[in-house]
């Protein structure tokens, strides 16, 4: 409804903002209230690391690896996995592992007795959704092979190198840190935020680290990590929770990764 | 100084000459999927799989399973990759394309555009799904296609050459889209397109 002082443009703005807010709430479960101060970051390199800890050693998996081979190939075949990409090393019990490398996607998967490690080196190129799907497919292959294996926690770590849009690194840092006057004006700061644990929702060990890249005034290194209780955050909703956590954490700091990546 | 003795370094032992391994006569490989692994009393396999090779055509596959040090199964395959393809049970989706993406099929422009969009993983997956769905196709080329009617809106176009009837292709395309909606991130669907060349 039009009110005094509100023209068509502002009405359109309010309507579009409402639509965006509804979409945000539906997609991410929150809406960033502080929009004006948001600094956009354009990722130029992004690495994602997943680690899923088992409740107990998975002797069955590595002791009889052929069923796991079959299931992994079936699940990861669509991403280019073949026999050449798989190898098992059980020479030393403590370091026993099965490794799969998806070269085209710059992805390595390593199953150990106590955990599953998946490393995606170039997520900004291959896509986060694909990375999440590969994680789910790995877990499905494991579970198809040995149904008794239980995950206790997931840890996600994102390493991002990003261009800062419309600001320099020093300007960005001044939002969080006042450099002591005894230091040179050219001294750089880095900052780490260790977030409060949210045990009710199963999130802990959450942190965001913003660091400089030497000699690159408009670029930064960003590390975002969190651990999720697998009992409260099962694998099928992990991706959504990770995305929400990352967006929310950055939003609190007045940052946003471009294209929502 | 008198009495000092220059240390004499022992001459390193010469390594034994490496001689080529002579493989036994080739025998038809059994199906790996049917290979039964004997009950082991703990993990004692000193080497199970080694599928690394210098070249694709020298592909070789070793299995040496040793419960408590005793070799109970030894299995070797070697050849030109066809040994893998003989076993459909193991990797039905990956067997036709063991080397992943072929550079001849995806143009550098398409690869670059997909990476720019963060959809390269989706491209790899789509390529496999296309191969799976259009198993009778003669060729597949993936390239960037610009649509001038849409203001230069570019898509990653999968050009499929196939010897089938139009009705059959439409049927296959429906099935393909069902799989794509199920497996691909929503963003990718906006950027992927498909064209058909009928032989």
CSV table of C-alpha atoms in Angstrom, one decimal:
chain,number,residue,atom,x,y,z
A,1,UNK,CA,0.0,0.0,0.0
A,2,UNK,CA,1.3,3.4,-0.9
A,3,UNK,CA,1.9,5.8,2.0
A,4,UNK,CA,2.9,9.5,2.0
A,5,UNK,CA,6.6,9.9,1.0
A,6,UNK,CA,6.7,6.5,-0.6
A,7,UNK,CA,7.0,6.5,-4.3
A,8,UNK,CA,6.9,3.7,-6.7
A,9,UNK,CA,10.6,3.2,-6.6
A,10,UNK,CA,10.7,2.8,-2.8
A,11,UNK,CA,7.7,0.5,-2.9
A,12,UNK,CA,9.4,-1.6,-5.5
A,13,UNK,CA,12.5,-1.7,-3.3
A,14,UNK,CA,10.5,-2.7,-0.2
A,15,UNK,CA,8.7,-5.4,-2.2
A,16,UNK,CA,11.8,-6.8,-3.7
A,17,UNK,CA,13.5,-6.7,-0.2
A,18,UNK,CA,10.5,-8.7,1.2
A,19,UNK,CA,10.8,-11.2,-1.6
A,20,UNK,CA,14.6,-11.6,-0.9
A,21,UNK,CA,13.9,-11.9,2.8
A,22,UNK,CA,11.4,-14.6,2.2
A,23,UNK,CA,13.7,-16.5,-0.1
A,24,UNK,CA,16.6,-16.1,2.4
A,25,UNK,CA,14.5,-17.4,5.3
A,26,UNK,CA,13.4,-20.4,3.2
A,27,UNK,CA,16.8,-21.2,1.8
A,28,UNK,CA,19.1,-20.4,4.7
A,29,UNK,CA,16.8,-19.9,7.7
A,30,UNK,CA,18.0,-16.4,8.4
A,31,UNK,CA,18.1,-13.0,6.8
A,32,UNK,CA,21.1,-10.7,7.0
A,33,UNK,CA,19.8,-7.5,8.6
A,34,UNK,CA,22.9,-5.5,8.1
A,35,UNK,CA,23.1,-5.2,4.3
A,36,UNK,CA,24.6,-1.7,3.8
A,37,UNK,CA,28.0,-2.5,5.4
A,38,UNK,CA,28.5,-5.8,3.7
A,39,UNK,CA,31.7,-6.2,1.9
A,40,UNK,CA,31.6,-8.7,-0.9
A,41,UNK,CA,34.4,-11.2,-1.4
A,42,UNK,CA,35.0,-12.8,-4.7
A,43,UNK,CA,36.6,-16.2,-4.3
A,44,UNK,CA,39.6,-16.9,-6.5
A,45,UNK,CA,40.6,-20.1,-4.8
A,46,UNK,CA,38.6,-22.3,-2.5
A,47,UNK,CA,39.4,-25.5,-0.8
A,48,UNK,CA,37.0,-27.6,1.3
A,49,UNK,CA,38.0,-30.3,3.7
A,50,UNK,CA,35.7,-32.8,5.3
A,51,UNK,CA,36.5,-35.2,8.1
A,52,UNK,CA,33.9,-37.6,9.4
A,53,UNK,CA,34.9,-39.5,12.6
A,54,UNK,CA,33.7,-43.0,13.2
A,55,UNK,CA,32.4,-44.2,16.6
A,56,UNK,CA,34.8,-47.1,16.4
A,57,UNK,CA,37.6,-48.5,14.2
A,58,UNK,CA,36.2,-49.7,10.9
A,59,UNK,CA,38.2,-53.0,10.7
A,60,UNK,CA,35.6,-54.6,8.6
A,61,UNK,CA,35.9,-52.1,5.8
A,62,UNK,CA,39.7,-52.2,5.3
A,63,UNK,CA,40.0,-55.9,6.3
A,64,UNK,CA,37.8,-56.9,3.4
A,65,UNK,CA,38.2,-54.0,1.0
A,66,UNK,CA,36.7,-55.6,-2.2
A,67,UNK,CA,33.0,-54.8,-1.4
A,68,UNK,CA,34.0,-51.3,-0.5
A,69,UNK,CA,35.9,-51.0,-3.8
A,70,UNK,CA,32.8,-52.1,-5.7
A,71,UNK,CA,30.5,-49.7,-3.9
A,72,UNK,CA,32.9,-46.8,-4.2
A,73,UNK,CA,33.3,-47.3,-7.9
A,74,UNK,CA,29.6,-47.5,-8.3
A,75,UNK,CA,29.0,-44.3,-6.4
A,76,UNK,CA,32.0,-42.4,-7.6
A,77,UNK,CA,32.0,-43.7,-11.2
A,78,UNK,CA,29.9,-40.8,-12.4
A,79,UNK,CA,32.6,-38.4,-11.3
A,80,UNK,CA,35.3,-40.3,-13.2
A,81,UNK,CA,36.5,-42.8,-10.6
A,82,UNK,CA,38.1,-45.9,-12.1
A,83,UNK,CA,40.3,-48.7,-10.8
A,84,UNK,CA,43.3,-46.5,-11.5
A,85,UNK,CA,42.1,-44.0,-9.0
A,86,UNK,CA,41.8,-46.4,-6.1
A,87,UNK,CA,44.4,-47.9,-3.9
A,88,UNK,CA,44.5,-49.6,-0.6
A,89,UNK,CA,47.4,-49.6,1.8
A,90,UNK,CA,47.1,-51.7,4.9
A,91,UNK,CA,50.8,-52.4,5.5
A,92,UNK,CA,50.7,-50.6,8.8
A,93,UNK,CA,47.6,-51.1,10.9
A,94,UNK,CA,47.6,-47.6,12.4
A,95,UNK,CA,48.0,-46.0,8.9
A,96,UNK,CA,45.7,-48.4,7.0
A,97,UNK,CA,43.8,-46.5,4.4
A,98,UNK,CA,41.9,-46.7,1.2
A,99,UNK,CA,42.5,-43.8,-1.2
A,100,UNK,CA,40.5,-42.6,-4.1
A,101,UNK,CA,41.6,-39.7,-6.3
A,102,UNK,CA,39.2,-37.9,-8.7
A,103,UNK,CA,41.7,-36.0,-10.7
A,104,UNK,CA,39.3,-34.1,-12.9
A,105,UNK,CA,37.6,-32.7,-9.9
A,106,UNK,CA,40.8,-32.2,-7.9
A,107,UNK,CA,39.3,-34.3,-5.1
A,108,UNK,CA,41.0,-36.9,-2.9
A,109,UNK,CA,39.2,-39.3,-0.6
A,110,UNK,CA,40.9,-41.2,2.1
A,111,UNK,CA,39.2,-43.7,4.3
A,112,UNK,CA,41.1,-44.6,7.5
A,113,UNK,CA,40.2,-47.0,10.3
A,114,UNK,CA,38.8,-44.2,12.4
A,115,UNK,CA,37.6,-41.6,9.9
A,116,UNK,CA,36.8,-40.5,6.4
A,117,UNK,CA,38.8,-37.6,4.9
A,118,UNK,CA,37.7,-35.8,1.8
A,119,UNK,CA,39.6,-32.9,0.3
A,120,UNK,CA,38.3,-30.7,-2.5
A,121,UNK,CA,41.0,-28.5,-3.8
A,122,UNK,CA,39.2,-26.3,-6.3
A,123,UNK,CA,35.7,-26.0,-5.1
A,124,UNK,CA,35.3,-22.6,-6.7
A,125,UNK,CA,35.6,-24.4,-10.1
A,126,UNK,CA,33.9,-27.7,-9.4
A,127,UNK,CA,31.1,-26.4,-7.3
A,128,UNK,CA,30.2,-26.8,-3.7
A,129,UNK,CA,27.0,-28.8,-4.5
A,130,UNK,CA,29.1,-31.4,-6.3
A,131,UNK,CA,31.5,-31.6,-3.3
A,132,UNK,CA,28.6,-32.1,-0.9
A,133,UNK,CA,27.2,-34.8,-3.2
A,134,UNK,CA,30.5,-36.6,-3.3
A,135,UNK,CA,30.7,-36.6,0.5
A,136,UNK,CA,27.2,-38.1,0.6
A,137,UNK,CA,28.1,-40.7,-2.0
A,138,UNK,CA,31.2,-41.7,-0.1
A,139,UNK,CA,29.2,-42.1,3.1
A,140,UNK,CA,26.6,-44.1,1.2
A,141,UNK,CA,29.2,-46.4,-0.2
A,142,UNK,CA,30.7,-47.0,3.2
A,143,UNK,CA,27.3,-47.6,4.7
A,144,UNK,CA,26.3,-50.0,1.9
A,145,UNK,CA,29.4,-51.9,2.6
A,146,UNK,CA,29.2,-52.0,6.4
A,147,UNK,CA,25.9,-50.8,7.9
A,148,UNK,CA,27.2,-50.9,11.5
A,149,UNK,CA,29.6,-48.0,11.1
A,150,UNK,CA,28.4,-44.9,12.9
A,151,UNK,CA,29.6,-41.3,12.5
A,152,UNK,CA,30.1,-39.3,15.6
A,153,UNK,CA,31.1,-35.9,14.2
A,154,UNK,CA,31.8,-34.0,11.1
A,155,UNK,CA,34.4,-31.3,10.7
A,156,UNK,CA,34.3,-28.9,7.8
A,157,UNK,CA,37.1,-26.5,7.0
A,158,UNK,CA,36.9,-24.0,4.1
A,159,UNK,CA,40.1,-22.3,3.0
A,160,UNK,CA,39.2,-19.4,0.7
A,161,UNK,CA,41.4,-16.9,-1.1
A,162,UNK,CA,39.2,-14.0,-2.2
A,163,UNK,CA,39.4,-10.6,-3.8
A,164,UNK,CA,37.9,-7.9,-1.6
A,165,UNK,CA,35.5,-5.8,-3.5
A,166,UNK,CA,35.4,-2.0,-3.0
A,167,UNK,CA,37.8,-2.0,0.0
A,168,UNK,CA,41.4,-2.8,0.8
A,169,UNK,CA,42.6,-5.4,3.3
A,170,UNK,CA,43.7,-2.6,5.7
A,171,UNK,CA,40.3,-1.0,5.5
A,172,UNK,CA,38.6,-4.3,6.2
A,173,UNK,CA,40.8,-5.0,9.2
A,174,UNK,CA,40.0,-1.6,10.7
A,175,UNK,CA,36.5,-2.9,11.3
A,176,UNK,CA,37.8,-5.4,13.7
A,177,UNK,CA,41.2,-4.3,14.9
A,178,UNK,CA,42.8,-1.1,16.0
A,179,UNK,CA,46.5,-1.4,15.3
A,180,UNK,CA,48.7,-0.1,18.2
A,181,UNK,CA,50.1,3.4,17.5
A,182,UNK,CA,53.5,2.1,18.3
A,183,UNK,CA,53.4,0.0,15.1
A,184,UNK,CA,54.0,1.4,11.7
A,185,UNK,CA,50.9,2.5,9.7
A,186,UNK,CA,51.9,-0.1,7.2
A,187,UNK,CA,51.7,-2.9,9.8
A,188,UNK,CA,49.0,-5.5,8.9
A,189,UNK,CA,46.7,-7.3,11.3
A,190,UNK,CA,44.9,-10.6,11.0
A,191,UNK,CA,42.0,-11.7,13.1
A,192,UNK,CA,40.5,-14.9,14.4
A,193,UNK,CA,37.0,-15.2,15.9
A,194,UNK,CA,36.2,-18.3,18.0
A,195,UNK,CA,32.5,-18.5,18.1
A,196,UNK,CA,30.4,-19.6,21.0
A,197,UNK,CA,29.5,-23.3,20.9
A,198,UNK,CA,25.9,-24.1,20.1
A,199,UNK,CA,25.5,-27.5,21.7
A,200,UNK,CA,21.8,-27.5,21.3
A,201,UNK,CA,22.1,-27.5,17.5
A,202,UNK,CA,25.2,-29.7,17.6
A,203,UNK,CA,27.7,-27.1,16.4
A,204,UNK,CA,31.0,-26.5,18.2
A,205,UNK,CA,34.6,-25.5,17.6
A,206,UNK,CA,33.5,-22.8,15.2
A,207,UNK,CA,36.0,-20.3,14.1
A,208,UNK,CA,36.6,-17.8,11.4
A,209,UNK,CA,40.1,-16.6,10.6
A,210,UNK,CA,40.8,-13.6,8.3
A,211,UNK,CA,44.4,-13.3,7.3
A,212,UNK,CA,46.5,-11.2,4.9
A,213,UNK,CA,48.2,-12.4,1.8
A,214,UNK,CA,51.6,-10.7,1.7
A,215,UNK,CA,51.8,-8.0,-0.9
A,216,UNK,CA,48.2,-8.3,-2.0
A,217,UNK,CA,46.2,-5.3,-0.7
A,218,UNK,CA,42.9,-6.3,-2.1
A,219,UNK,CA,42.9,-10.0,-1.4
A,220,UNK,CA,42.6,-12.0,1.8
A,221,UNK,CA,42.8,-15.5,3.2
A,222,UNK,CA,39.7,-16.7,4.9
A,223,UNK,CA,39.4,-19.9,7.0
A,224,UNK,CA,36.0,-21.0,8.3
A,225,UNK,CA,35.7,-24.2,10.3
A,226,UNK,CA,33.1,-25.9,12.4
A,227,UNK,CA,32.5,-29.3,13.9
A,228,UNK,CA,29.0,-30.8,13.9
A,229,UNK,CA,27.6,-33.5,16.2
A,230,UNK,CA,26.7,-36.3,13.7
A,231,UNK,CA,23.8,-37.5,16.0
A,232,UNK,CA,22.2,-34.1,15.6
A,233,UNK,CA,23.4,-33.3,12.2
A,234,UNK,CA,23.2,-36.4,10.0
A,235,UNK,CA,24.9,-36.5,6.7
A,236,UNK,CA,21.8,-35.7,4.6
A,237,UNK,CA,21.4,-32.3,6.2
A,238,UNK,CA,25.1,-31.5,6.7
A,239,UNK,CA,25.5,-29.5,3.5
A,240,UNK,CA,22.6,-27.2,4.4
A,241,UNK,CA,23.9,-26.7,7.9
A,242,UNK,CA,27.4,-25.9,6.7
A,243,UNK,CA,26.1,-23.4,4.2
A,244,UNK,CA,23.9,-21.7,6.8
A,245,UNK,CA,26.8,-21.6,9.3
A,246,UNK,CA,29.2,-20.1,6.8
A,247,UNK,CA,26.8,-17.5,5.5
A,248,UNK,CA,25.7,-16.6,9.0
A,249,UNK,CA,29.3,-16.3,10.3
A,250,UNK,CA,30.3,-14.1,7.5
A,251,UNK,CA,27.2,-12.0,7.8
A,252,UNK,CA,28.0,-11.3,11.5
A,253,UNK,CA,31.3,-9.9,10.3
A,254,UNK,CA,29.8,-7.9,7.5
A,255,UNK,CA,31.1,-10.1,4.8
A,256,UNK,CA,29.5,-12.1,2.0
A,257,UNK,CA,31.0,-14.5,-0.5
A,258,UNK,CA,29.9,-13.5,-4.0
A,259,UNK,CA,27.3,-15.8,-5.7
A,260,UNK,CA,26.6,-17.3,-2.3
A,261,UNK,CA,29.5,-19.7,-2.6
B,1,UNK,CA,98.6,-33.9,11.9
B,2,UNK,CA,100.4,-37.2,12.5
B,3,UNK,CA,98.1,-39.9,13.6
B,4,UNK,CA,95.1,-38.5,11.9
B,5,UNK,CA,93.5,-41.0,9.6
B,6,UNK,CA,91.4,-39.9,6.8
B,7,UNK,CA,88.1,-41.7,7.1
B,8,UNK,CA,87.6,-44.1,4.4
B,9,UNK,CA,84.0,-44.2,3.2
B,10,UNK,CA,82.8,-47.6,2.5
B,11,UNK,CA,82.0,-48.1,-1.1
B,12,UNK,CA,78.2,-48.3,-1.5
B,13,UNK,CA,77.0,-51.6,-2.5
B,14,UNK,CA,76.0,-51.8,-6.1
B,15,UNK,CA,72.3,-52.5,-6.5
B,16,UNK,CA,71.4,-55.6,-8.2
B,17,UNK,CA,70.7,-55.3,-11.8
B,18,UNK,CA,67.0,-54.9,-12.3
B,19,UNK,CA,65.6,-57.5,-14.7
B,20,UNK,CA,62.2,-57.4,-16.2
B,21,UNK,CA,59.6,-59.4,-14.6
B,22,UNK,CA,58.4,-62.2,-16.8
B,23,UNK,CA,54.8,-62.7,-16.4
B,24,UNK,CA,53.2,-66.1,-16.7
B,25,UNK,CA,51.1,-66.9,-19.6
B,26,UNK,CA,48.0,-64.8,-19.8
B,27,UNK,CA,44.8,-66.5,-18.7
B,28,UNK,CA,41.3,-65.1,-18.8
B,29,UNK,CA,40.7,-63.1,-15.7
B,30,UNK,CA,37.9,-64.2,-13.4
B,31,UNK,CA,35.3,-61.7,-12.4
B,32,UNK,CA,36.7,-59.6,-9.6
B,33,UNK,CA,33.2,-59.0,-8.2
B,34,UNK,CA,32.9,-62.7,-7.6
B,35,UNK,CA,36.3,-62.9,-5.8
B,36,UNK,CA,35.7,-64.2,-2.4
B,37,UNK,CA,37.9,-63.0,0.3
B,38,UNK,CA,38.7,-65.6,2.9
B,39,UNK,CA,38.0,-64.9,6.5
B,40,UNK,CA,41.0,-63.1,8.0
B,41,UNK,CA,42.0,-63.2,11.6
B,42,UNK,CA,42.8,-59.5,11.7
B,43,UNK,CA,44.4,-57.4,9.1
B,44,UNK,CA,47.6,-58.9,7.9
B,45,UNK,CA,47.5,-58.2,4.2
B,46,UNK,CA,50.9,-56.8,3.4
B,47,UNK,CA,49.7,-55.7,0.0
B,48,UNK,CA,46.3,-55.8,-1.4
B,49,UNK,CA,45.8,-53.6,-4.4
B,50,UNK,CA,48.2,-51.9,-6.6
B,51,UNK,CA,46.6,-50.3,-9.6
B,52,UNK,CA,49.2,-47.7,-10.3
B,53,UNK,CA,51.0,-48.0,-13.6
B,54,UNK,CA,53.2,-45.9,-15.8
B,55,UNK,CA,50.9,-46.0,-18.7
B,56,UNK,CA,47.2,-46.8,-19.2
B,57,UNK,CA,48.0,-49.6,-21.6
B,58,UNK,CA,50.3,-51.3,-19.1
B,59,UNK,CA,47.5,-51.4,-16.7
B,60,UNK,CA,48.1,-54.1,-14.1
B,61,UNK,CA,46.1,-55.3,-11.2
B,62,UNK,CA,47.5,-57.2,-8.2
B,63,UNK,CA,45.8,-58.8,-5.3
B,64,UNK,CA,47.7,-60.4,-2.6
B,65,UNK,CA,45.7,-61.3,0.4
B,66,UNK,CA,47.5,-62.9,3.3
B,67,UNK,CA,45.6,-64.0,6.4
B,68,UNK,CA,48.4,-64.3,9.0
B,69,UNK,CA,51.1,-64.2,6.4
B,70,UNK,CA,49.9,-67.1,4.3
B,71,UNK,CA,49.0,-66.3,0.8
B,72,UNK,CA,45.6,-67.7,0.0
B,73,UNK,CA,44.7,-65.9,-3.1
B,74,UNK,CA,46.8,-64.4,-5.8
B,75,UNK,CA,45.3,-62.7,-8.7
B,76,UNK,CA,46.8,-60.8,-11.5
B,77,UNK,CA,45.5,-59.1,-14.5
B,78,UNK,CA,47.3,-57.2,-17.0
B,79,UNK,CA,46.5,-56.0,-20.5
B,80,UNK,CA,45.2,-52.9,-22.1
B,81,UNK,CA,42.4,-51.8,-19.8
B,82,UNK,CA,39.9,-54.2,-21.2
B,83,UNK,CA,40.3,-56.3,-18.2
B,84,UNK,CA,38.5,-53.7,-16.2
B,85,UNK,CA,35.8,-53.4,-18.7
B,86,UNK,CA,35.1,-57.1,-18.6
B,87,UNK,CA,33.6,-56.8,-15.2
B,88,UNK,CA,30.3,-54.9,-15.3
B,89,UNK,CA,29.5,-55.8,-11.8
B,90,UNK,CA,32.3,-53.6,-10.4
B,91,UNK,CA,31.7,-50.3,-12.0
B,92,UNK,CA,28.9,-50.3,-14.5
B,93,UNK,CA,28.9,-46.5,-14.8
B,94,UNK,CA,32.6,-45.9,-14.9
B,95,UNK,CA,33.7,-48.7,-17.2
B,96,UNK,CA,33.0,-47.2,-20.5
B,97,UNK,CA,35.1,-44.1,-19.7
B,98,UNK,CA,37.9,-45.2,-17.4
B,99,UNK,CA,40.0,-42.2,-18.1
B,100,UNK,CA,37.4,-39.7,-17.0
B,101,UNK,CA,37.0,-36.6,-19.1
B,102,UNK,CA,38.4,-36.8,-22.6
B,103,UNK,CA,39.9,-33.6,-23.9
B,104,UNK,CA,38.5,-34.4,-27.3
B,105,UNK,CA,35.0,-34.2,-26.1
B,106,UNK,CA,35.0,-31.0,-24.0
B,107,UNK,CA,36.3,-27.9,-25.6
B,108,UNK,CA,38.7,-25.7,-23.6
B,109,UNK,CA,36.1,-22.9,-23.8
B,110,UNK,CA,33.5,-25.1,-22.2
B,111,UNK,CA,35.8,-26.2,-19.5
B,112,UNK,CA,36.9,-22.7,-18.7
B,113,UNK,CA,33.3,-21.4,-18.7
B,114,UNK,CA,32.1,-24.3,-16.4
B,115,UNK,CA,35.0,-23.6,-14.0
B,116,UNK,CA,34.2,-19.9,-14.1
B,117,UNK,CA,30.6,-20.7,-13.1
B,118,UNK,CA,31.8,-23.2,-10.4
B,119,UNK,CA,29.9,-26.0,-12.3
B,120,UNK,CA,32.8,-28.1,-13.5
B,121,UNK,CA,31.8,-30.9,-11.2
B,122,UNK,CA,28.2,-30.7,-12.5
B,123,UNK,CA,29.6,-30.9,-16.0
B,124,UNK,CA,31.6,-34.1,-15.3
B,125,UNK,CA,28.5,-35.6,-13.7
B,126,UNK,CA,26.3,-34.6,-16.6
B,127,UNK,CA,28.7,-36.0,-19.1
B,128,UNK,CA,28.6,-39.4,-17.4
B,129,UNK,CA,24.8,-39.3,-17.2
B,130,UNK,CA,24.6,-38.4,-20.9
B,131,UNK,CA,26.9,-41.4,-21.7
B,132,UNK,CA,24.8,-43.6,-19.6
B,133,UNK,CA,21.4,-42.5,-20.9
B,134,UNK,CA,22.4,-42.2,-24.6
B,135,UNK,CA,24.5,-45.4,-24.7
B,136,UNK,CA,24.0,-45.7,-28.5
B,137,UNK,CA,25.3,-42.2,-29.3
B,138,UNK,CA,28.1,-41.9,-31.8
B,139,UNK,CA,29.7,-38.8,-30.5
B,140,UNK,CA,29.5,-36.1,-27.8
B,141,UNK,CA,30.9,-32.6,-28.0
B,142,UNK,CA,30.6,-30.2,-25.2
B,143,UNK,CA,31.1,-26.6,-26.1
B,144,UNK,CA,29.9,-23.1,-25.2
B,145,UNK,CA,26.9,-21.9,-27.1
B,146,UNK,CA,25.8,-18.3,-27.2
B,147,UNK,CA,22.2,-17.4,-27.9
B,148,UNK,CA,22.0,-14.0,-29.6
B,149,UNK,CA,18.2,-13.9,-29.0
B,150,UNK,CA,18.9,-14.0,-25.3
B,151,UNK,CA,21.3,-11.1,-25.2
B,152,UNK,CA,24.4,-13.2,-25.4
B,153,UNK,CA,23.3,-15.7,-22.7
B,154,UNK,CA,25.7,-18.6,-23.0
B,155,UNK,CA,25.1,-22.2,-22.1
B,156,UNK,CA,27.3,-25.2,-22.0
B,157,UNK,CA,25.9,-27.2,-24.8
B,158,UNK,CA,26.1,-31.0,-25.0
B,159,UNK,CA,25.9,-31.8,-28.8
B,160,UNK,CA,24.9,-35.5,-29.1
B,161,UNK,CA,25.3,-37.3,-32.3
B,162,UNK,CA,23.0,-40.3,-32.4
B,163,UNK,CA,21.4,-42.9,-34.7
B,164,UNK,CA,18.0,-43.2,-33.3
B,165,UNK,CA,14.5,-42.1,-34.1
B,166,UNK,CA,13.3,-38.7,-32.9
B,167,UNK,CA,10.7,-40.3,-30.7
B,168,UNK,CA,13.3,-42.5,-29.1
B,169,UNK,CA,15.6,-39.5,-28.5
B,170,UNK,CA,12.8,-37.5,-26.9
B,171,UNK,CA,12.1,-40.4,-24.6
B,172,UNK,CA,15.7,-40.7,-23.6
B,173,UNK,CA,15.9,-37.0,-23.1
B,174,UNK,CA,13.0,-37.1,-20.7
B,175,UNK,CA,14.8,-39.7,-18.7
B,176,UNK,CA,18.0,-37.7,-18.8
B,177,UNK,CA,16.2,-34.6,-17.5
B,178,UNK,CA,14.7,-36.7,-14.6
B,179,UNK,CA,18.2,-37.7,-13.6
B,180,UNK,CA,19.6,-34.2,-14.0
B,181,UNK,CA,16.9,-32.7,-11.8
B,182,UNK,CA,17.7,-35.4,-9.3
B,183,UNK,CA,21.5,-35.1,-9.3
B,184,UNK,CA,22.5,-31.6,-10.4
B,185,UNK,CA,22.7,-28.4,-8.3
B,186,UNK,CA,19.8,-26.1,-9.4
B,187,UNK,CA,22.2,-23.5,-10.8
B,188,UNK,CA,23.6,-25.9,-13.3
B,189,UNK,CA,20.3,-26.5,-15.0
B,190,UNK,CA,20.2,-22.9,-16.2
B,191,UNK,CA,23.6,-23.2,-17.9
B,192,UNK,CA,23.4,-26.7,-19.5
B,193,UNK,CA,21.7,-27.3,-22.9
B,194,UNK,CA,21.4,-30.2,-25.2
B,195,UNK,CA,21.3,-30.5,-29.0
B,196,UNK,CA,21.0,-33.6,-31.1
B,197,UNK,CA,22.4,-34.5,-34.5
B,198,UNK,CA,20.7,-37.4,-36.1
B,199,UNK,CA,22.7,-39.7,-38.3
